[in-house]
XYZ file of C-alpha atoms in Angstrom:
432
model
C -22.905 41.747 67.003
C -20.754 42.199 63.919
C -17.016 42.531 63.723
C -15.281 44.777 61.237
C -11.730 45.748 60.412
C -11.953 48.962 62.395
C -12.883 47.099 65.594
C -10.236 44.336 65.532
C -7.705 45.429 62.959
C -7.850 41.901 61.432
C -9.494 40.867 58.174
C -12.767 39.099 58.481
C -12.978 35.396 57.455
C -15.153 34.873 54.443
C -16.446 31.334 53.917
C -15.475 29.826 50.486
C -18.292 27.884 48.823
C -17.504 24.254 47.996
C -16.782 23.653 44.277
C -19.666 22.239 42.330
C -19.217 18.755 41.063
C -19.231 18.570 37.285
C -21.795 16.220 35.826
C -20.287 13.466 33.806
C -21.450 13.567 30.243
C -22.480 10.379 28.563
C -19.601 8.601 26.906
C -20.003 8.129 23.205
C -20.648 4.651 22.013
C -17.251 4.504 20.418
C -15.605 4.899 23.860
C -17.606 2.359 25.839
C -15.376 -0.567 25.017
C -17.870 -2.124 22.679
C -16.013 -4.289 20.058
C -15.798 -2.837 16.610
C -15.817 -6.234 14.928
C -12.281 -5.861 13.635
C -10.374 -7.136 16.652
C -7.797 -9.907 16.072
C -9.879 -12.687 17.657
C -13.316 -11.300 16.923
C -15.867 -13.742 15.444
C -19.492 -13.279 14.549
C -21.937 -14.476 17.143
C -23.859 -17.676 16.339
C -27.129 -16.985 14.471
C -30.496 -18.337 15.419
C -32.377 -20.949 13.430
C -34.804 -18.264 12.158
C -31.869 -16.055 11.033
C -30.314 -19.060 9.316
C -33.497 -19.832 7.421
C -33.830 -16.132 6.442
C -30.228 -16.029 5.107
C -30.720 -19.285 3.177
C -33.451 -17.529 1.226
C -31.619 -14.098 1.109
C -28.420 -15.585 -0.273
C -29.849 -18.385 -2.349
C -27.866 -18.980 -5.541
C -30.994 -18.489 -7.618
C -30.922 -14.761 -6.730
C -28.678 -12.567 -8.874
C -25.164 -12.244 -7.525
C -25.437 -8.433 -7.519
C -28.427 -8.538 -5.204
C -26.787 -10.974 -2.828
C -23.629 -8.866 -2.654
C -25.630 -5.706 -2.014
C -27.383 -7.392 0.969
C -24.097 -8.800 2.194
C -22.374 -5.410 2.199
C -25.269 -3.695 3.928
C -25.593 -6.333 6.656
C -21.780 -6.469 7.162
C -21.640 -2.664 7.583
C -24.607 -2.747 9.980
C -22.880 -5.255 12.313
C -19.521 -3.431 12.371
C -18.561 -0.126 13.902
C -16.370 1.728 11.425
C -14.521 4.828 12.372
C -14.007 7.467 9.628
C -10.513 6.249 8.523
C -11.641 2.645 8.276
C -14.856 3.649 6.553
C -12.983 5.619 3.931
C -10.668 2.707 3.191
C -13.584 0.276 2.933
C -15.632 2.549 0.703
C -12.691 3.089 -1.670
C -12.264 -0.687 -1.826
C -15.965 -1.044 -2.769
C -15.604 1.682 -5.421
C -12.512 0.042 -6.769
C -14.579 -3.125 -7.181
C -17.235 -1.332 -9.203
C -19.777 -0.620 -6.385
C -21.447 2.738 -6.107
C -21.120 4.228 -2.574
C -22.720 7.575 -3.209
C -25.475 8.536 -0.760
C -29.067 7.767 -1.745
C -31.884 10.327 -1.563
C -34.466 7.910 -0.066
C -36.443 8.157 -3.257
C -39.962 8.845 -2.054
C -39.509 7.119 1.320
C -40.571 9.370 4.216
C -40.787 8.648 7.985
C -44.348 7.431 7.621
C -43.318 5.068 4.905
C -40.474 3.799 7.077
C -42.922 2.695 9.722
C -44.670 0.422 7.306
C -41.392 -1.236 6.235
C -39.711 -4.214 7.902
C -36.073 -4.117 9.089
C -34.635 -5.447 5.811
C -36.458 -2.897 3.708
C -35.340 -0.073 5.964
C -31.777 -1.375 5.768
C -31.894 -1.303 1.969
C -33.479 2.140 1.915
C -30.886 3.620 4.193
C -27.880 1.911 2.674
C -25.349 3.903 0.655
C -24.084 1.049 -1.566
C -25.594 -0.233 -4.755
C -24.375 -2.197 -7.758
C -25.170 -0.980 -11.227
C -27.084 -3.682 -13.067
C -24.965 -2.984 -16.101
C -21.997 -4.392 -14.146
C -23.665 -7.803 -13.819
C -22.150 -8.841 -17.143
C -18.587 -8.109 -15.936
C -16.289 -10.846 -14.625
C -16.307 -11.196 -10.860
C -12.865 -11.827 -9.327
C -12.527 -11.080 -5.599
C -8.844 -11.981 -5.530
C -7.913 -9.714 -8.445
C -9.733 -6.790 -6.900
C -8.051 -7.306 -3.529
C -4.608 -7.568 -5.077
C -5.166 -4.551 -7.335
C -6.529 -2.378 -4.523
C -4.004 -3.244 -1.861
C -0.889 -3.277 -4.067
C -1.631 -0.663 -6.709
C -4.213 1.819 -5.428
C -4.154 1.853 -1.609
C -0.418 2.536 -1.025
C -0.350 5.597 -3.305
C -3.776 7.060 -2.547
C -3.590 6.742 1.239
C 0.238 6.771 1.640
C 0.298 4.628 4.824
C 3.388 5.542 6.852
C 2.787 3.152 9.814
C 2.189 -0.525 10.049
C -1.100 0.105 11.841
C -2.441 2.060 8.864
C -1.656 -0.843 6.578
C -3.316 -3.394 8.887
C -6.347 -1.123 9.116
C -6.921 -1.702 5.388
C -5.970 -5.386 5.140
C -7.918 -6.391 8.331
C -11.041 -4.566 7.208
C -11.158 -6.174 3.773
C -10.303 -9.628 5.174
C -13.065 -9.252 7.708
C -15.536 -8.493 4.902
C -14.413 -11.510 2.885
C -14.742 -13.686 5.967
C -18.257 -12.396 6.408
C -19.100 -13.475 2.853
C -17.794 -16.954 3.625
C -19.399 -17.324 7.019
C -22.824 -16.314 5.776
C -22.450 -18.169 2.459
C -23.316 -15.064 0.481
C -21.822 -16.313 -2.797
C -20.832 -19.987 -2.431
C -19.976 -20.271 -6.139
C -16.954 -17.963 -5.490
C -15.811 -19.623 -2.261
C -12.360 -20.683 -3.557
C -11.800 -17.234 -5.107
C -12.701 -15.502 -1.830
C -10.285 -17.803 0.085
C -7.519 -16.777 -2.305
C -8.437 -13.108 -1.673
C -8.122 -13.568 2.080
C -4.621 -15.049 1.555
C -3.691 -12.068 -0.537
C -4.748 -9.825 2.371
C -2.346 -11.755 4.636
C 0.530 -11.423 2.136
C -0.092 -7.721 1.666
C -0.062 -7.100 5.458
C 3.638 -8.002 5.642
C 4.869 -6.894 2.304
C 3.353 -3.414 2.190
C 5.126 -2.427 5.423
C 8.476 -3.712 4.103
C 7.897 -1.758 0.870
C 7.183 1.409 2.813
C 10.305 1.057 4.981
C 12.569 0.465 1.967
C 11.127 3.378 0.070
C 11.482 5.661 3.093
C 15.222 4.811 3.389
C 15.860 5.826 -0.216
C 19.313 4.408 -0.813
C 22.336 3.169 1.169
C 25.971 4.281 1.371
C 27.310 1.518 -0.916
C 25.072 2.289 -3.876
C 25.503 6.066 -3.204
C 29.295 5.556 -3.327
C 29.015 3.678 -6.628
C 26.952 6.585 -8.037
C 29.688 9.037 -6.961
C 32.593 7.028 -8.321
C 31.250 5.470 -11.517
C 28.292 7.549 -12.753
C 24.792 8.600 -11.690
C 22.827 11.280 -9.991
C 25.255 11.591 -7.065
C 28.207 12.160 -9.421
C 26.368 15.015 -11.149
C 25.933 16.750 -7.810
C 29.336 15.901 -6.407
C 31.631 18.715 -5.236
C 35.162 17.775 -4.088
C 35.993 18.515 -0.421
C 32.427 19.483 0.287
C 32.253 19.785 4.125
C 28.505 20.575 4.224
C 26.855 18.828 7.178
C 23.204 17.724 7.021
C 21.078 19.654 9.587
C 18.804 16.629 9.860
C 21.181 13.810 10.819
C 24.504 15.561 11.125
C 26.107 13.477 8.398
C 29.004 14.935 6.405
C 28.777 14.844 2.612
C 30.449 11.652 1.267
C 33.778 12.327 -0.416
C 35.371 10.187 -3.087
C 37.896 8.870 -0.548
C 35.067 7.698 1.741
C 33.216 6.267 -1.277
C 36.288 4.198 -2.309
C 36.524 2.781 1.224
C 32.797 1.832 1.264
C 33.042 0.042 -2.080
C 36.372 -1.659 -1.281
C 35.140 -3.154 1.966
C 31.784 -4.191 0.433
C 33.431 -6.073 -2.446
C 36.153 -7.497 -0.223
C 33.777 -8.937 2.392
C 30.587 -9.805 0.466
C 31.829 -10.245 -3.097
C 33.296 -13.298 -4.690
C 37.009 -13.590 -5.465
C 36.319 -13.246 -9.227
C 34.341 -10.038 -8.860
C 36.830 -8.490 -6.423
C 39.897 -9.341 -8.519
C 38.244 -8.201 -11.749
C 37.256 -4.922 -10.140
C 40.750 -4.354 -8.791
C 42.395 -5.144 -12.196
C 40.096 -2.837 -14.176
C 40.345 -0.027 -11.597
C 44.180 -0.120 -11.751
C 44.286 -0.340 -15.521
C 41.723 2.461 -15.898
C 39.297 0.264 -17.893
C 36.504 0.216 -15.347
C 33.276 1.528 -16.911
C 29.575 1.792 -15.991
C 26.511 2.236 -18.146
C 22.930 2.962 -17.216
C 20.527 0.221 -18.440
C 17.849 1.581 -20.765
C 14.296 0.461 -21.497
C 13.681 -1.184 -18.117
C 11.720 0.121 -15.136
C 13.710 -1.669 -12.444
C 14.252 -5.106 -11.086
C 12.475 -7.935 -9.329
C 14.201 -9.469 -6.255
C 15.037 -13.127 -6.745
C 17.190 -13.742 -3.702
C 18.660 -12.229 -0.518
C 21.998 -13.202 1.081
C 23.111 -11.933 4.522
C 26.646 -12.039 5.891
C 27.759 -14.805 8.191
C 29.028 -14.161 11.762
C 32.667 -14.009 10.677
C 32.010 -11.383 8.028
C 29.978 -9.385 10.506
C 32.842 -9.487 13.010
C 35.329 -8.423 10.323
C 33.241 -5.266 9.685
C 33.177 -4.464 13.391
C 36.899 -4.959 13.827
C 38.221 -3.335 10.599
C 35.502 -0.795 9.662
C 33.222 -0.006 12.601
C 32.169 3.221 10.894
C 30.641 1.383 7.941
C 27.359 -0.565 7.579
C 27.721 -4.272 6.707
C 26.821 -5.082 3.127
C 24.963 -8.200 1.888
C 23.943 -9.373 -1.558
C 20.668 -8.796 -3.368
C 19.929 -10.857 -6.482
C 17.457 -9.645 -9.099
C 16.228 -9.747 -12.699
C 14.840 -7.268 -15.151
C 11.362 -5.922 -14.387
C 8.927 -4.135 -16.637
C 6.046 -2.367 -14.902
C 2.770 -3.336 -16.710
C 1.165 -0.111 -15.427
C 3.681 2.061 -17.350
C 3.384 2.913 -21.068
C 5.410 0.780 -23.478
C 8.830 2.067 -24.497
C 9.174 3.726 -27.946
C 11.010 0.990 -29.840
C 12.182 0.719 -33.379
C 10.207 -1.649 -35.663
C 13.140 -4.146 -35.499
C 13.295 -3.997 -31.673
C 9.538 -4.375 -31.417
C 9.525 -7.394 -33.720
C 12.371 -9.024 -31.714
C 10.504 -8.413 -28.432
C 7.300 -9.867 -29.836
C 9.163 -12.921 -31.146
C 11.477 -13.656 -28.209
C 9.613 -11.939 -25.367
C 10.898 -9.110 -23.182
C 14.661 -9.326 -22.676
C 15.554 -10.529 -19.130
C 18.893 -9.921 -17.476
C 20.082 -11.152 -14.064
C 21.555 -8.655 -11.545
C 23.834 -8.871 -8.523
C 23.657 -5.914 -6.175
C 25.405 -5.130 -2.921
C 23.083 -3.568 -0.290
C 23.546 -2.677 3.311
C 21.882 -5.242 5.579
C 19.792 -2.581 7.345
C 17.952 -2.191 4.036
C 18.424 -5.763 2.880
C 16.158 -6.956 5.743
C 13.219 -5.160 4.090
C 13.711 -7.099 0.765
C 12.173 -10.428 -0.171
C 11.796 -12.604 -3.258
C 9.108 -11.298 -5.558
C 9.498 -7.696 -4.523
C 9.536 -5.249 -7.484
C 11.856 -2.227 -7.101
C 11.514 0.714 -9.492
C 14.926 2.366 -9.775
C 17.671 3.365 -12.209
C 20.003 0.384 -12.637
C 23.662 0.704 -13.633
C 25.961 -2.047 -14.797
C 29.730 -2.193 -14.151
C 31.941 -4.206 -16.482
C 33.387 -6.196 -13.587
C 30.389 -8.416 -12.741
C 27.984 -6.489 -10.497
C 25.357 -3.729 -10.647
C 24.164 -0.858 -8.513
C 21.027 1.161 -8.369
C 20.164 4.663 -7.299
C 17.316 5.873 -5.033
C 14.287 3.590 -4.777
C 11.479 5.368 -6.600
C 8.731 2.837 -5.797
C 8.500 -0.653 -4.347
C 5.742 -3.198 -5.188
C 4.869 -6.529 -3.524
C 5.047 -10.024 -4.926
C 1.269 -9.929 -5.715
C 1.409 -6.492 -7.372
C -1.541 -6.345 -9.805
C -2.257 -3.059 -11.588
C -5.823 -2.838 -12.871
C -7.789 -0.255 -14.816
C -10.458 -0.209 -12.118
C -9.262 3.061 -10.597
C -9.810 4.833 -13.906
C -13.508 3.999 -13.644
C -13.963 5.244 -10.067
C -16.474 8.017 -10.092
C -17.174 7.579 -13.780
C -20.705 8.183 -14.915
C -22.291 7.264 -18.244
C -22.341 10.348 -20.497
C -25.739 11.658 -21.455
C -26.740 13.837 -24.356
C -27.282 17.489 -23.573
C -30.523 19.161 -24.664
C -30.127 21.186 -27.861
C -30.265 24.979 -27.522
C -33.341 26.781 -28.890
C -31.378 28.580 -31.594
C -29.829 25.328 -32.752
C -33.233 23.623 -33.004
C -34.691 26.513 -35.018
C -31.746 26.526 -37.462
C -32.004 22.745 -37.983
C -35.754 23.139 -38.654
C -35.090 25.754 -41.360
């Protein structure tokens, strides 16, 4: 007997089917926790006696170095799991070193042919890397390529804005170099490869400091000097400008604030001679500044932080200001930039006596000073005051202590030109 709404006046209960359980899809290999081969404490597994004998023959010094490197790159890539970002960094490194990474077309090798090949032949057929035999006459320098790639090409092509992005590059390249050493791929270059690994370690720390300093731009002390004595900030300066930055809420620096910043910086961090000379020239109206010409920037030679007493003085007397330390430097000329247009007399003097070198003393807020280190190259406009110190405007670029610009990047993707076939009309005219 059925029951309906008309009989009882109550709604009938309709059973609700149980929800179906979703089937779990297979997790991709990249998510299964399998090591990638680039972990901090990862090491290659021990090889068998048969594998050792095979590698002794594969990497014997009697074989051309180009063939050994090709095999080393292919076997390294086979035993590592590279995600797209890491693979792009590694491939660009190989290209920078003169290795072709363009995909092959398996010239004449079909599936049937693959079945008749051993593992090594299949690996070579499927590999995307090859070394032009014309490059065999070029000098091989693993350390120079590492320094050039990590300090000159990588920072500006990939623009790494986190420390992890920098480590992705340095760890990948260092792992490859370690593979070459562990498997004795090219023993005649062992010392050079060891130096290249050390360069990877140096670049890991320096590149991140360079990035942080460049992102900051400039500090209040050097900005104040630019407003008061000359520079980009003075050209833009408008008196009593109350504009407030929508990003950080800071009010535009006035000349009064700039004078306070400079006065405290010189009084706390400067020497008595510099402070007294600055005061005398400022009162007498003889204080002048000039922009140094024909230089690209400066190389850091020393960093000096304030002691505890000076730090406490800032906190007690000027809590609204950032403490200022001292940055020592010397003239730097970027070898990657074109030469300056000099007169014949200047060029002769430079050739005879070398490039002129001048020592600098800067004042820099300690929040930026902690990113500086000896050997760092800073590209910026440098100004000289006639009272014994210098200041610089916004940091344009920052290079590491092992900065090595090479022409390798100009050859990336380059192909040897070939003659084009002559047109039919041109051939007929030449025959006549």
